[in-house]
């Protein structure tokens, strides 16, 4: 889903160099950004967070524009990165190849929570009110690797005896949650998967009208994207990094509004992702 992708590295040197051993005194906190806009603009927009982390840690914090999640997971595995911001599913994938652990999760003022829901929505004029009504209908998922735009709704349908591979009429992957909201609003598809908070944002932006939307299905709570660290980081550094994140608040947080703050989290909070993957017979190690 569209949001700022932030990766944090407590590397001892700037990007492009090899990190110093964990036993060395930490000198710089390097923060990476996966570009969803001009890299210079992203660095400028992230400066408030850099400044807060720097003040809390008592060391310089420098942004670094990274490429994608796969590169980040590999950098964590090879110990070139120490801390990273990952999506829920990419984190679970990452734990299969790298010794990493979730330690914090963001909460926005608008959401006031550290979880969200996947939903299946339809236009009220479609006549679709239940999962059974979806049979033979045209349906839009978001992306094959999307947690709330594919994996969770697909698993939820299967739990209810609906076969997503056979029971739909036509299935497409739109590429974005906003596209699904627009497609349902404009009756281009009969129903679609979408994250609840992105539906709310789409309605706020005028892309859809709440009075036209029917929620057909809603998932159990899905934990928000975690900030993770390498398990082998020194214990005292982990304490400092977590404390620094817990002090960051009241700054813009991508397209999700104002950051209320970070809350502690653990690896076990993401077992619901693993359980969903198991239901779908996904081999996580082969998906990396």
Short mmCIF file of C-alpha atoms in Angstrom, two decimals:
data_model
loop_
_atom_site.label_atom_id
_atom_site.label_comp_id
_atom_site.label_asym_id
_atom_site.label_seq_id
_atom_site.Cartn_x
_atom_site.Cartn_y
_atom_site.Cartn_z
CA UNK A 1 0.00 0.00 0.00
CA UNK A 2 1.27 3.61 -0.54
CA UNK A 3 3.05 5.00 2.39
CA UNK A 4 6.59 6.27 3.19
CA UNK A 5 8.97 3.34 3.43
CA UNK A 6 11.53 4.12 6.13
CA UNK A 7 14.60 1.98 6.79
CA UNK A 8 16.90 2.69 9.66
CA UNK A 9 20.51 1.58 9.85
CA UNK A 10 22.74 2.09 12.84
CA UNK A 11 25.73 1.56 10.57
CA UNK A 12 29.02 3.07 11.66
CA UNK A 13 29.69 4.62 8.26
CA UNK A 14 27.78 6.37 5.53
CA UNK A 15 25.98 4.48 2.77
CA UNK A 16 28.15 2.42 0.47
CA UNK A 17 30.69 1.41 3.13
CA UNK A 18 30.80 -1.68 5.29
CA UNK A 19 29.45 -1.29 8.83
CA UNK A 20 31.90 -1.46 11.72
CA UNK A 21 31.66 -4.47 14.05
CA UNK A 22 28.86 -4.36 16.61
CA UNK A 23 31.40 -4.04 19.42
CA UNK A 24 32.62 -0.67 18.09
CA UNK A 25 31.26 2.56 19.52
CA UNK A 26 28.31 3.69 17.42
CA UNK A 27 28.98 6.98 15.65
CA UNK A 28 26.11 7.61 13.21
CA UNK A 29 22.50 6.47 12.82
CA UNK A 30 21.82 6.17 9.11
CA UNK A 31 18.16 6.30 8.09
CA UNK A 32 17.17 4.95 4.68
CA UNK A 33 14.12 5.90 2.63
CA UNK A 34 12.60 3.80 -0.15
CA UNK A 35 11.75 6.43 -2.76
CA UNK A 36 8.06 6.87 -3.55
CA UNK A 37 8.78 10.41 -4.73
CA UNK A 38 11.85 12.48 -5.62
CA UNK A 39 14.66 11.33 -3.34
CA UNK A 40 15.65 14.87 -2.38
CA UNK A 41 12.06 15.68 -1.44
CA UNK A 42 11.82 12.54 0.68
CA UNK A 43 15.01 13.40 2.53
CA UNK A 44 13.73 16.92 3.17
CA UNK A 45 10.34 15.66 4.34
CA UNK A 46 11.95 13.19 6.74
CA UNK A 47 14.18 15.75 8.42
CA UNK A 48 11.87 16.21 11.43
CA UNK A 49 12.15 12.52 12.25
CA UNK A 50 15.93 12.57 11.72
CA UNK A 51 16.26 15.49 14.12
CA UNK A 52 14.15 13.81 16.82
CA UNK A 53 16.08 10.55 16.62
CA UNK A 54 19.39 12.41 16.68
CA UNK A 55 18.43 14.37 19.77
CA UNK A 56 17.19 11.26 21.60
CA UNK A 57 20.23 9.16 20.66
CA UNK A 58 22.82 11.85 21.13
CA UNK A 59 24.44 11.09 17.78
CA UNK A 60 24.15 12.36 14.19
CA UNK A 61 21.37 10.84 12.09
CA UNK A 62 21.72 10.84 8.32
CA UNK A 63 19.07 9.79 5.76
CA UNK A 64 19.93 7.31 3.02
CA UNK A 65 17.67 6.55 0.03
CA UNK A 66 17.33 2.77 -0.32
CA UNK A 67 15.95 0.72 -3.21
CA UNK A 68 13.30 -1.76 -2.02
CA UNK A 69 12.29 -4.25 0.67
CA UNK A 70 14.25 -7.16 -0.79
CA UNK A 71 17.44 -5.15 -0.73
CA UNK A 72 16.77 -4.13 2.86
CA UNK A 73 16.22 -7.70 4.02
CA UNK A 74 19.45 -8.78 2.35
CA UNK A 75 21.30 -5.85 3.93
CA UNK A 76 19.96 -6.89 7.34
CA UNK A 77 21.04 -10.48 6.72
CA UNK A 78 24.53 -9.42 5.71
CA UNK A 79 24.74 -7.03 8.68
CA UNK A 80 25.11 -3.90 6.56
CA UNK A 81 21.93 -2.56 8.18
CA UNK A 82 21.06 -2.75 11.85
CA UNK A 83 17.48 -1.45 12.01
CA UNK A 84 14.73 -1.29 9.37
CA UNK A 85 11.08 -0.40 8.79
CA UNK A 86 9.28 -3.28 7.02
CA UNK A 87 5.73 -4.13 6.00
CA UNK A 88 3.95 -6.84 8.06
CA UNK A 89 4.35 -9.53 5.41
CA UNK A 90 7.84 -8.47 4.32
CA UNK A 91 8.89 -8.63 7.98
CA UNK A 92 7.65 -12.21 8.32
CA UNK A 93 9.43 -13.06 5.06
CA UNK A 94 12.56 -11.39 6.40
CA UNK A 95 12.60 -13.50 9.55
CA UNK A 96 13.01 -16.62 7.42
CA UNK A 97 16.37 -15.46 6.07
CA UNK A 98 17.68 -12.89 8.57
CA UNK A 99 18.02 -12.79 12.36
CA UNK A 100 15.74 -9.80 12.88
CA UNK A 101 13.08 -8.90 15.43
CA UNK A 102 10.25 -6.35 15.58
CA UNK A 103 10.52 -3.82 18.40
CA UNK A 104 8.29 -0.83 17.61
CA UNK A 105 5.20 0.04 15.59
CA UNK A 106 3.82 3.43 14.51
CA UNK A 107 0.48 4.85 15.63
CA UNK A 108 -1.06 7.85 13.89
CA UNK A 109 -3.32 10.38 15.57
CA UNK A 110 -6.02 9.70 13.00
CA UNK A 111 -6.06 5.94 13.55
CA UNK A 112 -5.25 5.95 17.26
CA UNK A 113 -4.21 2.29 17.04
CA UNK A 114 -1.35 0.05 15.95
CA UNK A 115 -3.42 -2.29 13.80
CA UNK A 116 -5.77 -2.13 10.84
CA UNK A 117 -8.27 -4.34 9.02
CA UNK A 118 -8.61 -5.76 5.55
CA UNK A 119 -12.06 -5.36 4.05
CA UNK A 120 -14.03 -6.56 1.05
CA UNK A 121 -16.27 -3.81 -0.25
CA UNK A 122 -18.99 -3.56 -2.90
CA UNK A 123 -21.17 -0.80 -4.29
CA UNK A 124 -24.52 -0.69 -2.54
CA UNK A 125 -26.25 -0.96 -5.96
CA UNK A 126 -24.50 -4.29 -6.68
CA UNK A 127 -26.82 -6.25 -4.42
CA UNK A 128 -23.80 -7.87 -2.77
CA UNK A 129 -24.28 -8.10 0.98
CA UNK A 130 -22.62 -11.37 1.98
CA UNK A 131 -19.60 -13.43 0.95
CA UNK A 132 -21.91 -15.91 -0.77
CA UNK A 133 -23.17 -13.07 -2.99
CA UNK A 134 -19.66 -12.74 -4.44
CA UNK A 135 -19.99 -15.96 -6.44
CA UNK A 136 -19.68 -15.29 -10.15
CA UNK A 137 -18.83 -11.61 -9.57
CA UNK A 138 -15.86 -9.65 -10.91
CA UNK A 139 -13.36 -8.94 -8.13
CA UNK A 140 -10.27 -6.80 -7.63
CA UNK A 141 -7.37 -7.61 -5.31
CA UNK A 142 -4.54 -5.11 -4.91
CA UNK A 143 -1.25 -6.95 -5.44
CA UNK A 144 -0.26 -10.61 -5.00
CA UNK A 145 2.06 -9.71 -2.10
CA UNK A 146 -0.29 -7.23 -0.41
CA UNK A 147 -1.15 -8.20 3.17
CA UNK A 148 -4.59 -6.56 3.35
CA UNK A 149 -5.20 -6.31 -0.40
CA UNK A 150 -4.77 -10.01 -1.18
CA UNK A 151 -3.44 -12.44 1.45
CA UNK A 152 -5.86 -11.70 4.28
CA UNK A 153 -9.05 -11.37 2.21
CA UNK A 154 -8.18 -14.50 0.24
CA UNK A 155 -7.61 -16.46 3.46
CA UNK A 156 -10.78 -15.00 4.98
CA UNK A 157 -12.84 -16.14 2.01
CA UNK A 158 -11.37 -19.63 2.20
CA UNK A 159 -12.26 -19.87 5.89
CA UNK A 160 -15.87 -19.21 4.92
CA UNK A 161 -15.92 -21.94 2.28
CA UNK A 162 -15.49 -19.59 -0.68
CA UNK A 163 -12.93 -20.67 -3.29
CA UNK A 164 -11.24 -17.53 -4.66
CA UNK A 165 -9.67 -19.55 -7.47
CA UNK A 166 -12.99 -20.83 -8.84
CA UNK A 167 -15.95 -18.94 -7.38
CA UNK A 168 -15.30 -15.46 -8.78
CA UNK A 169 -16.25 -14.52 -12.33
CA UNK A 170 -13.14 -12.51 -13.23
CA UNK A 171 -10.26 -11.50 -10.93
CA UNK A 172 -7.82 -8.62 -11.45
CA UNK A 173 -4.97 -7.07 -9.48
CA UNK A 174 -5.39 -3.31 -9.67
CA UNK A 175 -2.01 -2.38 -8.18
CA UNK A 176 -3.27 -0.04 -5.46
CA UNK A 177 -5.91 0.24 -2.74
CA UNK A 178 -7.05 3.62 -4.09
CA UNK A 179 -7.66 2.03 -7.48
CA UNK A 180 -9.93 -0.53 -5.83
CA UNK A 181 -11.93 2.16 -4.05
CA UNK A 182 -12.39 4.02 -7.35
CA UNK A 183 -13.28 0.85 -9.25
CA UNK A 184 -16.03 -0.04 -6.76
CA UNK A 185 -17.33 3.53 -6.61
CA UNK A 186 -17.51 3.73 -10.41
CA UNK A 187 -18.91 0.16 -10.72
CA UNK A 188 -15.96 -1.03 -12.78
CA UNK A 189 -15.76 -4.15 -10.59
CA UNK A 190 -18.44 -5.75 -8.45
CA UNK A 191 -16.31 -5.94 -5.30
CA UNK A 192 -12.74 -5.39 -4.13
CA UNK A 193 -10.29 -5.84 -1.28
CA UNK A 194 -8.96 -2.78 0.55
CA UNK A 195 -7.41 -1.75 3.87
CA UNK A 196 -9.95 0.01 6.08
CA UNK A 197 -7.78 3.05 6.78
CA UNK A 198 -7.02 3.48 3.08
CA UNK A 199 -10.72 3.32 2.29
CA UNK A 200 -11.26 6.05 4.89
CA UNK A 201 -8.53 8.13 3.25
CA UNK A 202 -10.00 7.55 -0.21
CA UNK A 203 -13.39 8.73 1.01
CA UNK A 204 -11.79 11.79 2.61
CA UNK A 205 -10.11 12.58 -0.74
CA UNK A 206 -13.42 12.27 -2.57
CA UNK A 207 -12.46 9.13 -4.47
CA UNK A 208 -15.45 7.25 -3.05
CA UNK A 209 -18.62 8.01 -1.11
CA UNK A 210 -19.25 6.21 2.15
CA UNK A 211 -22.98 6.09 1.52
CA UNK A 212 -22.31 4.15 -1.71
CA UNK A 213 -20.09 1.51 -0.11
CA UNK A 214 -21.11 -1.75 1.54
CA UNK A 215 -18.60 -3.66 3.68
CA UNK A 216 -19.10 -7.34 2.86
CA UNK A 217 -16.30 -8.79 5.01
CA UNK A 218 -13.81 -7.52 7.59
CA UNK A 219 -10.67 -9.26 8.85
CA UNK A 220 -9.34 -9.71 12.34
CA UNK A 221 -6.86 -6.99 13.38
CA UNK A 222 -3.64 -6.92 11.34
CA UNK A 223 -0.58 -5.46 13.10
CA UNK A 224 0.85 -2.34 11.50
CA UNK A 225 4.26 -2.27 9.82
CA UNK A 226 7.03 -2.89 12.35
CA UNK A 227 10.38 -1.29 12.91
CA UNK A 228 12.90 -4.11 13.36
CA UNK A 229 16.48 -4.62 14.47
CA UNK A 230 19.11 -7.29 14.08
CA UNK A 231 18.99 -9.63 17.03
CA UNK A 232 22.75 -9.48 17.49
CA UNK A 233 22.89 -5.75 18.23
CA UNK A 234 24.32 -4.95 21.67
CA UNK A 235 21.63 -4.86 24.36
CA UNK A 236 22.51 -1.31 25.41
CA UNK A 237 22.22 -0.07 21.82
CA UNK A 238 18.82 -1.75 21.46
CA UNK A 239 17.58 0.05 24.55
CA UNK A 240 18.79 3.40 23.23
CA UNK A 241 17.28 2.85 19.77
CA UNK A 242 13.90 1.75 21.12
CA UNK A 243 13.83 4.64 23.59
CA UNK A 244 14.65 7.06 20.76
CA UNK A 245 11.79 5.77 18.62
CA UNK A 246 9.35 5.97 21.50
CA UNK A 247 10.18 9.69 21.80
CA UNK A 248 9.37 10.46 18.13
CA UNK A 249 5.89 11.97 17.78
CA UNK A 250 3.79 14.80 16.35
CA UNK A 251 5.35 14.78 12.86
CA UNK A 252 3.85 14.05 9.41
CA UNK A 253 3.81 10.29 8.72
CA UNK A 254 3.62 9.66 4.99
CA UNK A 255 0.03 9.67 3.69
CA UNK A 256 -1.34 8.52 7.04
CA UNK A 257 -1.49 11.90 8.76
CA UNK A 258 0.36 12.94 11.91
CA UNK A 259 2.39 10.42 13.88
CA UNK A 260 1.01 9.94 17.37
CA UNK A 261 4.11 8.01 18.36
CA UNK A 262 5.70 4.58 18.34
CA UNK A 263 4.59 1.73 20.58
CA UNK A 264 6.58 -1.35 21.63
CA UNK A 265 5.84 -4.56 19.73
CA UNK A 266 7.24 -8.11 19.55
CA UNK A 267 7.75 -10.82 16.97
CA UNK A 268 4.80 -12.79 18.40
CA UNK A 269 2.43 -9.99 17.38
CA UNK A 270 3.03 -11.03 13.76
CA UNK A 271 2.07 -14.69 14.19
CA UNK A 272 -1.29 -13.85 12.62
CA UNK A 273 0.62 -13.18 9.39
CA UNK A 274 2.34 -16.56 9.65
CA UNK A 275 -0.98 -18.31 10.36
CA UNK A 276 -2.51 -16.69 7.30
CA UNK A 277 0.42 -17.76 5.13
CA UNK A 278 0.04 -21.31 6.44
CA UNK A 279 -3.67 -21.36 5.55
CA UNK A 280 -2.74 -20.29 2.02
CA UNK A 281 -0.03 -22.97 1.82
CA UNK A 282 2.62 -20.35 1.20
CA UNK A 283 6.25 -21.44 1.54
CA UNK A 284 7.71 -18.25 3.03
CA UNK A 285 11.30 -19.33 2.46
CA UNK A 286 10.68 -19.73 -1.25
CA UNK A 287 8.92 -16.36 -1.48
CA UNK A 288 11.96 -14.32 -0.43
#
